[in-house]
mmCIF file of N, CA and C in Angstrom:
data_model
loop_
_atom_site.group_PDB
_atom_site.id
_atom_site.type_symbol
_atom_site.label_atom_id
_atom_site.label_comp_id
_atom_site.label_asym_id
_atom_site.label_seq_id
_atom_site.Cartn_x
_atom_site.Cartn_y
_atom_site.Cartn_z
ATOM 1 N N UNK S 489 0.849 -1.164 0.000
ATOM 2 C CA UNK S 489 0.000 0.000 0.000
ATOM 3 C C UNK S 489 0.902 1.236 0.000
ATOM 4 N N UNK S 490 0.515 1.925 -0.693
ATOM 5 C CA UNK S 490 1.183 3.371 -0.800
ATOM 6 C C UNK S 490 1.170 4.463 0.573
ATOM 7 N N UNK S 491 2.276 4.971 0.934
ATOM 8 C CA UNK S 491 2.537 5.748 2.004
ATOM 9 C C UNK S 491 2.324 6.813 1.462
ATOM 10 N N UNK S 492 1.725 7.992 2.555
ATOM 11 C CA UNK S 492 1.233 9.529 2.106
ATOM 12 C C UNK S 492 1.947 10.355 3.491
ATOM 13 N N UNK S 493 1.991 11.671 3.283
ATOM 14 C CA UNK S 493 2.692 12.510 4.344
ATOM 15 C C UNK S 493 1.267 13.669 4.197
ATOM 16 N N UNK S 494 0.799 13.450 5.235
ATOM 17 C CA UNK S 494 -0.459 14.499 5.557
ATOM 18 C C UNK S 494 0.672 15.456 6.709
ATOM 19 N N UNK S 495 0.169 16.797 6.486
ATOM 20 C CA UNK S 495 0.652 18.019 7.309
ATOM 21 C C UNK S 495 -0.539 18.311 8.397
ATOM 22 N N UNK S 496 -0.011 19.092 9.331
ATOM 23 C CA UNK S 496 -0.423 18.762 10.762
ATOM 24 C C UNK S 496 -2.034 19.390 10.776
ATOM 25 N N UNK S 497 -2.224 19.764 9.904
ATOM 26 C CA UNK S 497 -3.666 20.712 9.577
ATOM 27 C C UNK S 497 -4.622 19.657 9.301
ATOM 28 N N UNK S 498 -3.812 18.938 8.128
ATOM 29 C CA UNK S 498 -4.931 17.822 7.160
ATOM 30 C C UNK S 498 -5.236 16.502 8.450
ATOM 31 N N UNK S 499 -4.208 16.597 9.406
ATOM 32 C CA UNK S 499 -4.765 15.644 10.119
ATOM 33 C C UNK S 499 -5.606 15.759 11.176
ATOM 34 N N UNK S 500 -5.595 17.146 11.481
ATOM 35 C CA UNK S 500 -6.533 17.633 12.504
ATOM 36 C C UNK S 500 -8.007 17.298 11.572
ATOM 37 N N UNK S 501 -7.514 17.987 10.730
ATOM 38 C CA UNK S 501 -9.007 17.821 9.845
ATOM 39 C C UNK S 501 -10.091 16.441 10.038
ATOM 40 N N UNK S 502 -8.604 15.449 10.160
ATOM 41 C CA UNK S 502 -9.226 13.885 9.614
ATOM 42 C C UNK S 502 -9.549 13.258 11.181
ATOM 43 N N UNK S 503 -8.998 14.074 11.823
ATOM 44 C CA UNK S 503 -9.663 13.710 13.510
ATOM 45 C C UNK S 503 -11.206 14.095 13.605
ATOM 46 N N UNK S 504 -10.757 14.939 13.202
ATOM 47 C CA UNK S 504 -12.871 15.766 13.506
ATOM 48 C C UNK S 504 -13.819 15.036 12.868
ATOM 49 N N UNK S 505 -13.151 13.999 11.983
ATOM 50 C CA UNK S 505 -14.368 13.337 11.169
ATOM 51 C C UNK S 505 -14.640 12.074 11.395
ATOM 52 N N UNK S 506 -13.028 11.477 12.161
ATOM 53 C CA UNK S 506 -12.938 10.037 12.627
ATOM 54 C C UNK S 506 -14.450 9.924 13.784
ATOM 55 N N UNK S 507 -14.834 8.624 14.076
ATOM 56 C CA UNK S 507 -15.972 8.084 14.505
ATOM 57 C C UNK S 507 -15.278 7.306 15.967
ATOM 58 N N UNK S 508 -15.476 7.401 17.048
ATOM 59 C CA UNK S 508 -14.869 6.723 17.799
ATOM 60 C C UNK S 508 -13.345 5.767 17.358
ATOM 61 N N UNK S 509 -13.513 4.778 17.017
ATOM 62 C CA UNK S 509 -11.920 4.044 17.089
ATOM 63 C C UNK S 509 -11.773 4.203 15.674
ATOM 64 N N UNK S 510 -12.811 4.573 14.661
ATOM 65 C CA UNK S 510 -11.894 4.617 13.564
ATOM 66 C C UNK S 510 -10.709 5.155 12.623
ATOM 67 N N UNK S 511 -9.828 4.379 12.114
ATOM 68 C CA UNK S 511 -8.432 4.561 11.618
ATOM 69 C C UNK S 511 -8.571 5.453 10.811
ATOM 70 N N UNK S 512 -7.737 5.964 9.964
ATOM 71 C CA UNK S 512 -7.493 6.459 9.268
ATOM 72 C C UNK S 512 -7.424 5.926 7.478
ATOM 73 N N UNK S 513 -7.102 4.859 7.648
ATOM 74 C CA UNK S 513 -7.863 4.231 6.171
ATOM 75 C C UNK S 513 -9.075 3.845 6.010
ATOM 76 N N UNK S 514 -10.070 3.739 7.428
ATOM 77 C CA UNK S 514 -11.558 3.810 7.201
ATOM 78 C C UNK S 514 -11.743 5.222 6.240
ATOM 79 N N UNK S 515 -11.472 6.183 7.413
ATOM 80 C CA UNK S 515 -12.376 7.229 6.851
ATOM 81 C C UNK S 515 -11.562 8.148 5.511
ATOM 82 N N UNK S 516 -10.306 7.726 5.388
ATOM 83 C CA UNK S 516 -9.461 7.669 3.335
ATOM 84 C C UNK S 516 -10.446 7.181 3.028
ATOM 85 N N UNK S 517 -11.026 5.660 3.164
ATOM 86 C CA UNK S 517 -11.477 5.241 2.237
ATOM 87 C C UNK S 517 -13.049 5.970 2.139
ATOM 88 N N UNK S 518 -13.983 6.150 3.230
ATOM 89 C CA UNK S 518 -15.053 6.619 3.015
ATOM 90 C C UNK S 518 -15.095 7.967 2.331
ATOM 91 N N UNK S 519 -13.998 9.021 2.623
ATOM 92 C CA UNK S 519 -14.113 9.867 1.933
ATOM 93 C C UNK S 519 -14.115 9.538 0.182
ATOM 94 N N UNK S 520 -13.486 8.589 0.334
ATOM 95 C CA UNK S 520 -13.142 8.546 -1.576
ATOM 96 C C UNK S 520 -14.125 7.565 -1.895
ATOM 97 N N UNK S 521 -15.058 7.131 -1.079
ATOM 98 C CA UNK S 521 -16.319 6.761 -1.960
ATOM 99 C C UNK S 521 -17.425 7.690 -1.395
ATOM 100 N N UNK S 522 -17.114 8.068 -0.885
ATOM 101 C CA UNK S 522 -18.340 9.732 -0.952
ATOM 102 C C UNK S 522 -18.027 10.828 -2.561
ATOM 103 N N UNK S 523 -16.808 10.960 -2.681
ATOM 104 C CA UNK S 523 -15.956 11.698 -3.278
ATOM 105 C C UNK S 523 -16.764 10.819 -5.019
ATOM 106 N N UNK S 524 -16.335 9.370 -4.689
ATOM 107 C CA UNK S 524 -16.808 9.236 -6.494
ATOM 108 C C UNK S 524 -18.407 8.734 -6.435
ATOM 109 N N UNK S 525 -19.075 9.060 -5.059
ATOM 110 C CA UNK S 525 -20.519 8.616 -5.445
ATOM 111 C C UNK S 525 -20.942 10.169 -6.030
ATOM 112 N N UNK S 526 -20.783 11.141 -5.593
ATOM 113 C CA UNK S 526 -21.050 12.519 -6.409
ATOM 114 C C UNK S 526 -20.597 12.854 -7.643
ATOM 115 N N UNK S 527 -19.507 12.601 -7.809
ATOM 116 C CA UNK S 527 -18.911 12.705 -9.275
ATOM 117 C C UNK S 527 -19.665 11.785 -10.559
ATOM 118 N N UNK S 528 -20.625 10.618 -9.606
ATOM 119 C CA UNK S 528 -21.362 10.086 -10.043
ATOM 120 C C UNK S 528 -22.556 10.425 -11.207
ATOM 121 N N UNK S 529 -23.078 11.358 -9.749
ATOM 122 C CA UNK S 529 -24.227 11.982 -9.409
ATOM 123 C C UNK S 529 -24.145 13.055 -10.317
ATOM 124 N N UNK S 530 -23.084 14.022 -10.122
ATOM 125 C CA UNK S 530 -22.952 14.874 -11.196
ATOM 126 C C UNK S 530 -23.234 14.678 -12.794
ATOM 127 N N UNK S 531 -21.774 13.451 -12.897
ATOM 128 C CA UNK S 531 -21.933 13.348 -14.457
ATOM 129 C C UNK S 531 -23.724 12.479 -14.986
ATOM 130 N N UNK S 532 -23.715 11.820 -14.325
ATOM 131 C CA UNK S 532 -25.560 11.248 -14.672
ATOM 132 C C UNK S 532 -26.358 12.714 -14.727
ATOM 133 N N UNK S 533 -25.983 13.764 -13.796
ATOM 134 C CA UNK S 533 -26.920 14.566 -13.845
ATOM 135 C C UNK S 533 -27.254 15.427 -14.753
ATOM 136 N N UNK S 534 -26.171 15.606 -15.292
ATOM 137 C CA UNK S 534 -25.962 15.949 -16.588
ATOM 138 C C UNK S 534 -26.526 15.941 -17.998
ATOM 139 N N UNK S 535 -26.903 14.196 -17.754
ATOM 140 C CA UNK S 535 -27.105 13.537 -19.201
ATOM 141 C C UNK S 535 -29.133 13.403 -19.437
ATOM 142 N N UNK S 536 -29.919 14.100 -18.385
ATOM 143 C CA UNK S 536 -31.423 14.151 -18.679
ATOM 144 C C UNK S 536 -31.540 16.047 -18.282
ATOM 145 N N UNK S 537 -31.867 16.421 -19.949
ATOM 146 C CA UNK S 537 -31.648 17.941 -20.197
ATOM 147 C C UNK S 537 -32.822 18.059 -20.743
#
């Protein structure tokens, strides 16, 4: 798995969102399927004009 260097801001960030014990590749990963369920949403939304 690929290593990342988050700065001391981005991790505060990722505290405020963590859920009791969860890690930090939970909520990577939930963000990035929040992230492509909209991009989803967008491009479908698009396509009834």
């Amino acid at each position: 798995m690929p290593q990342i260097h988050l700065d001391e801001e981005t991790v505060k960030r990722l505290d405020s969102l963590r859920m009791e014990d969860e890690d930090y590749d939970e909520i990577v990963t939930e963000l990035i399927n929040i992230y492509e369920a909209e991009e989803l949403t967008l491009f479908h939304g698009g396509d009834e004009v």
